[in-house]
Tab-separated table of C-alpha atoms in Angstrom:
chain	number	residue	atom	x	y	z
A	1	MET	CA	-11.412	57.260	11.225
A	2	GLU	CA	-8.487	58.453	13.339
A	3	ASN	CA	-8.239	62.164	14.145
A	4	ASN	CA	-4.903	62.423	12.341
A	5	GLN	CA	-6.587	61.184	9.157
A	6	ALA	CA	-9.716	63.312	9.388
A	7	PHE	CA	-7.956	66.548	10.360
A	8	GLY	CA	-4.470	65.929	9.032
A	9	TRP	CA	-4.681	68.915	6.681
A	10	LEU	CA	-5.605	71.218	9.577
A	11	MET	CA	-2.764	69.978	11.768
A	12	LYS	CA	-0.349	70.343	8.870
A	13	SER	CA	-1.436	73.960	8.373
A	14	ALA	CA	-0.942	74.722	12.068
A	15	VAL	CA	2.534	73.201	12.108
A	16	SER	CA	3.455	75.079	8.929
A	17	ALA	CA	2.462	78.342	10.575
A	18	LEU	CA	4.774	77.587	13.495
A	19	LEU	CA	7.562	76.304	11.273
A	20	PRO	CA	7.952	78.509	8.157
A	21	THR	CA	10.979	76.505	7.019
A	22	ALA	CA	8.728	73.480	6.534
A	23	ASN	CA	6.905	75.278	3.723
A	24	THR	CA	10.221	76.117	2.055
A	25	ASN	CA	11.251	72.463	1.996
A	26	ILE	CA	7.859	71.304	0.726
A	27	ASN	CA	7.944	73.917	-2.038
A	28	ALA	CA	11.384	72.668	-3.100
A	29	ILE	CA	10.086	69.103	-3.239
A	30	GLU	CA	7.027	70.112	-5.242
A	31	GLY	CA	9.295	71.797	-7.781
A	32	CYS	CA	11.717	68.875	-8.122
A	33	ASN	CA	11.685	66.889	-11.376
A	34	ASP	CA	14.617	64.568	-10.599
A	35	ILE	CA	13.197	61.125	-9.819
A	36	SER	CA	16.430	59.770	-8.332
A	37	VAL	CA	16.644	62.712	-5.910
A	38	LEU	CA	13.017	62.234	-4.892
A	39	VAL	CA	13.390	58.483	-4.330
A	40	ASP	CA	16.598	58.949	-2.336
A	41	GLY	CA	14.695	61.420	-0.181
A	42	VAL	CA	11.864	58.931	0.275
A	43	ALA	CA	14.370	56.309	1.412
A	44	ARG	CA	15.979	58.649	3.939
A	45	ASP	CA	12.642	59.872	5.298
A	46	PHE	CA	11.347	56.314	5.537
A	47	GLU	CA	14.371	55.058	7.475
A	48	THR	CA	14.212	58.066	9.807
A	49	LEU	CA	10.497	57.595	10.423
A	50	LEU	CA	10.830	53.858	10.949
A	51	SER	CA	13.650	54.355	13.469
A	52	ALA	CA	11.532	56.890	15.362
A	53	VAL	CA	8.536	54.548	15.421
A	54	LEU	CA	10.653	51.649	16.655
A	55	SER	CA	12.287	53.787	19.340
A	56	SER	CA	8.871	54.960	20.478
A	57	ALA	CA	7.597	51.384	20.634
A	58	VAL	CA	10.607	50.215	22.653
A	59	ALA	CA	10.316	53.166	25.034
A	60	GLY	CA	6.676	52.270	25.571
A	61	GLY	CA	7.511	48.706	26.570
A	62	GLY	CA	7.101	47.202	23.114
A	63	GLY	CA	10.563	45.741	22.830
A	64	GLY	CA	10.858	43.184	20.053
A	65	VAL	CA	7.774	44.593	18.341
A	66	ASN	CA	7.555	44.179	14.572
A	67	THR	CA	7.953	47.662	13.104
A	68	ALA	CA	5.209	46.846	10.609
A	69	ASN	CA	2.700	46.698	13.481
A	70	VAL	CA	3.604	49.910	15.277
A	71	PRO	CA	0.580	52.275	15.141
A	72	ASN	CA	0.991	55.413	13.094
A	73	ASP	CA	1.190	58.972	14.465
A	74	LYS	CA	1.815	58.214	18.148
A	75	SER	CA	2.910	61.808	18.604
A	76	ALA	CA	-0.620	63.038	17.783
A	77	SER	CA	-1.762	62.263	21.355
A	78	SER	CA	0.776	64.561	23.033
A	79	SER	CA	-0.714	66.453	25.961
A	80	SER	CA	1.458	69.516	25.364
A	81	ASP	CA	-0.013	72.491	23.495
A	82	VAL	CA	3.414	73.315	22.053
A	83	PRO	CA	4.957	70.450	20.033
A	84	SER	CA	8.366	69.263	21.225
A	85	THR	CA	11.411	69.445	18.969
A	86	GLU	CA	11.284	65.673	18.514
A	87	THR	CA	7.599	65.832	17.566
A	88	ASN	CA	8.225	68.677	15.124
A	89	ASN	CA	11.076	66.767	13.490
A	90	ASN	CA	8.901	63.664	13.227
A	91	ASN	CA	6.061	65.643	11.660
A	92	SER	CA	8.502	67.304	9.265
A	93	THR	CA	9.804	63.897	8.185
A	94	LYS	CA	6.261	62.670	7.579
A	95	ASP	CA	5.397	65.779	5.587
A	96	ASN	CA	8.539	65.459	3.459
A	97	LEU	CA	7.932	61.757	2.833
A	98	THR	CA	4.335	62.422	1.824
A	99	ALA	CA	5.327	65.344	-0.413
A	100	ARG	CA	8.037	63.351	-2.210
A	101	LEU	CA	5.758	60.389	-2.894
A	102	ASP	CA	3.017	62.721	-4.089
A	103	ARG	CA	5.485	64.473	-6.396
A	104	ILE	CA	6.594	61.162	-7.914
A	105	LYS	CA	2.963	60.212	-8.484
A	106	THR	CA	2.240	63.594	-10.074
A	107	LEU	CA	5.201	63.314	-12.460
A	108	LEU	CA	4.000	59.875	-13.556
A	109	TYR	CA	0.496	61.167	-14.222
A	110	GLU	CA	1.746	64.250	-16.055
A	111	GLU	CA	3.893	62.132	-18.369
A	112	ARG	CA	0.953	59.865	-19.140
A	113	SER	CA	-1.374	62.790	-19.797
A	114	ALA	CA	1.115	64.341	-22.208
A	115	SER	CA	1.636	61.018	-23.966
A	116	SER	CA	-2.097	60.350	-24.356
A	117	ALA	CA	-2.702	63.876	-25.611
A	118	ALA	CA	0.088	63.545	-28.179
A	119	VAL	CA	-1.374	60.308	-29.556
A	120	THR	CA	-4.858	61.799	-29.691
A	121	ASN	CA	-3.652	64.947	-31.455
A	122	ASN	CA	-1.817	62.806	-34.011
A	123	ASN	CA	-4.986	60.905	-34.924
A	124	GLY	CA	-3.893	57.806	-32.998
A	125	SER	CA	-0.402	57.699	-34.448
A	126	ILE	CA	2.133	56.385	-31.938
A	127	SER	CA	5.806	57.289	-32.008
A	128	LEU	CA	7.804	54.094	-31.610
A	129	ASN	CA	10.937	56.137	-30.878
A	130	TRP	CA	9.458	57.656	-27.714
A	131	THR	CA	10.053	56.038	-24.314
A	132	PRO	CA	8.400	56.900	-20.980
A	133	GLY	CA	11.401	58.391	-19.205
A	134	VAL	CA	9.650	59.165	-15.928
A	135	ALA	CA	7.989	55.752	-15.557
A	136	THR	CA	11.230	53.985	-16.470
A	137	GLU	CA	13.229	56.042	-13.954
A	138	VAL	CA	10.694	55.466	-11.176
A	139	PHE	CA	10.829	51.729	-11.756
A	140	LYS	CA	14.630	51.672	-11.774
A	141	CYS	CA	15.043	53.882	-8.702
A	142	PHE	CA	12.591	51.923	-6.562
A	143	THR	CA	14.185	48.589	-7.530
A	144	THR	CA	17.893	49.503	-7.822
A	145	ASN	CA	20.251	46.548	-7.365
A	146	ASN	CA	17.499	44.298	-6.024
A	147	ASN	CA	18.018	41.691	-8.728
A	148	ASN	CA	21.778	41.404	-8.293
A	149	ASP	CA	22.363	42.054	-4.610
A	150	ALA	CA	19.295	40.644	-2.909
A	151	THR	CA	21.428	38.525	-0.553
A	152	THR	CA	23.239	41.585	0.782
A	153	THR	CA	20.231	43.665	1.731
A	154	THR	CA	20.896	43.233	5.473
A	155	ASN	CA	24.622	43.931	5.447
A	156	GLY	CA	24.458	47.402	6.952
A	157	GLY	CA	25.965	50.237	4.995
A	158	SER	CA	27.398	48.042	2.264
A	159	THR	CA	24.195	48.407	0.230
A	160	PRO	CA	22.499	51.511	-1.246
A	161	ILE	CA	19.914	53.190	0.970
A	162	GLN	CA	17.119	52.440	-1.516
A	163	GLN	CA	17.896	48.702	-1.466
A	164	ASP	CA	14.580	46.806	-1.358
A	165	LEU	CA	12.818	50.093	-0.694
A	166	LEU	CA	9.538	49.153	-2.319
A	167	PRO	CA	8.931	45.905	-0.376
A	168	LYS	CA	9.871	47.713	2.850
A	169	LEU	CA	7.348	50.445	2.159
A	170	LEU	CA	4.636	47.886	1.439
A	171	GLN	CA	5.381	45.897	4.584
A	172	ASN	CA	5.344	48.998	6.775
A	173	LEU	CA	2.276	50.798	5.466
A	174	PRO	CA	0.769	51.108	9.000
A	175	SER	CA	3.794	53.145	10.100
A	176	LEU	CA	3.420	55.652	7.259
A	177	PRO	CA	1.208	58.747	7.008
A	178	PHE	CA	-2.245	58.255	5.524
A	179	GLU	CA	-1.577	60.231	2.331
A	180	ALA	CA	1.800	58.526	1.854
A	181	ARG	CA	0.076	55.132	1.873
A	182	LYS	CA	-2.260	56.287	-0.872
A	183	SER	CA	0.625	57.538	-3.017
A	184	ILE	CA	2.574	54.284	-2.612
A	185	SER	CA	-0.481	52.330	-3.717
A	186	ALA	CA	-1.038	54.670	-6.674
A	187	ILE	CA	2.605	54.370	-7.818
A	188	PHE	CA	2.542	50.579	-7.475
A	189	ASN	CA	-0.713	50.282	-9.405
A	190	TYR	CA	0.455	52.675	-12.097
A	191	LEU	CA	3.677	50.789	-12.796
A	192	LEU	CA	1.711	47.560	-13.147
A	193	VAL	CA	-1.121	48.725	-15.406
A	194	CYS	CA	0.346	51.636	-17.387
A	195	GLY	CA	1.091	49.271	-20.260
A	196	LEU	CA	-2.295	47.551	-20.221
A	197	ASP	CA	-4.802	50.342	-20.814
A	198	GLY	CA	-5.066	53.512	-22.879
A	199	VAL	CA	-4.469	54.659	-26.439
A	200	ASP	CA	-0.727	54.831	-25.760
A	201	ALA	CA	-0.458	51.632	-23.695
A	202	ILE	CA	2.064	50.099	-26.098
A	203	GLN	CA	4.542	52.841	-25.228
A	204	PHE	CA	4.413	51.882	-21.554
A	205	ALA	CA	4.295	48.104	-22.055
A	206	SER	CA	8.007	47.624	-21.350
A	207	VAL	CA	7.726	49.308	-17.938
A	208	SER	CA	4.586	47.403	-16.999
A	209	THR	CA	6.088	44.059	-18.040
A	210	ALA	CA	9.370	44.695	-16.230
A	211	PHE	CA	7.630	45.720	-13.013
A	212	ALA	CA	5.322	42.686	-13.167
A	213	ALA	CA	8.437	40.489	-13.457
A	214	TYR	CA	9.906	42.246	-10.408
A	215	VAL	CA	6.727	41.598	-8.405
A	216	LEU	CA	6.636	37.975	-9.551
A	217	GLN	CA	10.205	37.384	-8.352
A	218	ARG	CA	9.115	38.574	-4.907
A	219	ALA	CA	5.561	37.275	-5.042
A	220	ALA	CA	5.743	35.343	-1.772
A	221	LEU	CA	6.599	38.556	0.065
A	222	ILE	CA	4.609	41.153	-1.888
A	223	ILE	CA	1.470	39.158	-2.747
A	224	GLY	CA	1.565	37.539	0.676
A	225	THR	CA	1.515	40.987	2.286
A	226	PHE	CA	-1.439	42.069	0.146
A	227	VAL	CA	-3.469	38.939	0.916
A	228	HIS	CA	-2.864	39.181	4.643
A	229	CYS	CA	-3.650	42.900	4.813
A	230	HIS	CA	-6.725	42.449	2.630
A	231	ASP	CA	-8.294	40.234	5.298
A	232	CYS	CA	-10.141	42.589	7.652
A	233	LYS	CA	-10.323	39.815	10.254
A	234	SER	CA	-6.574	39.180	10.205
A	235	GLN	CA	-5.912	42.034	12.612
A	236	GLY	CA	-7.805	43.485	15.530
A	237	LYS	CA	-7.093	46.205	18.017
A	238	SER	CA	-6.260	43.619	20.673
A	239	GLU	CA	-4.214	41.355	18.439
A	240	GLY	CA	-0.627	41.894	17.408
A	241	GLY	CA	-0.133	39.560	14.471
A	242	SER	CA	2.299	40.350	11.671
A	243	GLY	CA	1.514	42.202	8.516
A	244	GLY	CA	-0.380	45.208	9.830
A	245	GLY	CA	-3.707	44.865	8.064
A	246	GLY	CA	-7.347	44.968	9.028
A	247	GLY	CA	-8.789	46.125	12.334
A	248	ASP	CA	-10.370	49.500	13.014
A	249	ASN	CA	-7.008	51.227	12.500
A	250	GLY	CA	-6.264	49.569	9.164
A	251	VAL	CA	-9.373	49.857	6.987
A	252	ASP	CA	-7.612	52.102	4.494
A	253	ILE	CA	-4.675	49.671	4.350
A	254	THR	CA	-7.102	46.842	3.598
A	255	LEU	CA	-8.569	48.809	0.704
A	256	LEU	CA	-5.199	49.864	-0.677
A	257	CYS	CA	-3.778	46.341	-0.523
A	258	GLY	CA	-6.894	45.004	-2.219
A	259	SER	CA	-6.364	47.504	-5.017
A	260	MET	CA	-2.697	46.538	-5.426
A	261	LEU	CA	-3.612	42.852	-5.371
A	262	ARG	CA	-6.146	43.344	-8.171
A	263	SER	CA	-3.574	45.216	-10.268
A	264	SER	CA	-1.078	42.398	-9.732
A	265	LEU	CA	-3.563	39.739	-10.814
A	266	ARG	CA	-4.091	41.506	-14.147
A	267	HIS	CA	-0.756	40.006	-15.210
A	268	ALA	CA	-1.093	36.380	-16.273
A	269	SER	CA	2.275	35.376	-14.819
A	270	ILE	CA	1.339	36.586	-11.323
A	271	TYR	CA	-2.177	35.176	-11.635
A	272	GLN	CA	-0.768	31.749	-12.520
A	273	TRP	CA	1.669	31.941	-9.594
A	274	VAL	CA	-1.206	32.570	-7.187
A	275	LEU	CA	-3.155	29.594	-8.573
A	276	GLU	CA	-0.319	27.113	-8.013
A	277	ASP	CA	-1.257	24.665	-5.275
A	278	ALA	CA	1.746	25.313	-3.063
A	279	ASN	CA	1.293	29.063	-3.249
A	280	CYS	CA	-2.457	28.895	-2.644
A	281	GLU	CA	-1.846	26.933	0.540
A	282	GLN	CA	0.589	29.556	1.816
A	283	LEU	CA	-1.715	32.444	0.997
A	284	VAL	CA	-4.874	30.862	2.392
């Protein structure tokens, strides 16, 4: 396990002591209940972090490198005892990204806990007039405009910042902080299975079905990423293939992608897509 993963909490505490304003921002994020604000923040942090990773790779002679394969936390090996301004800003971006994703995950879980408790307290009676507002908003915010404007996702500033955010996050898991990866996987899995299990599953079925349809429309990209990253032999420390999975530095990514793949295959439509001959050949 990398040092930044094993002792990330300790490093975060040290940086927070040096930068009191970091705690203020994190506290604000942890108290935010507006999903759209949180997702917009995730998009901004992600783009900032990805730009920094790419710039670092180019500066190190990795011009033309796929951003999905740039190792995470390059700044952790700095020889200076006092972090530079650039390093502090990078760490702050990572902390904010991780905090926002964790907050989104927490809000999803809190809504589900309240819903399950309400059904249990009402002797199994389900209110058909109730809708999962948090889960619905998370789904919409992570997939805004993807269905209608997919062909314009590369046209610079003409598209919203969260355009195709979810697939980008999945493709660039190696460039994200360890805890952020876990939250992305948890959110993805939740949206897929929230309508399949539990005493109140029927209340979340619309979200689960809609998200499964979204994944199916992009199955070649999303499922393809999971399958490639799930293969521990697909990447090694001396190999620079695409996809960013496997190898000693990607064991957690392999596990997370395997989990997301299993959640995807619980939906018959995605399962059938994977079994089609043409798709099997591409995946294998």
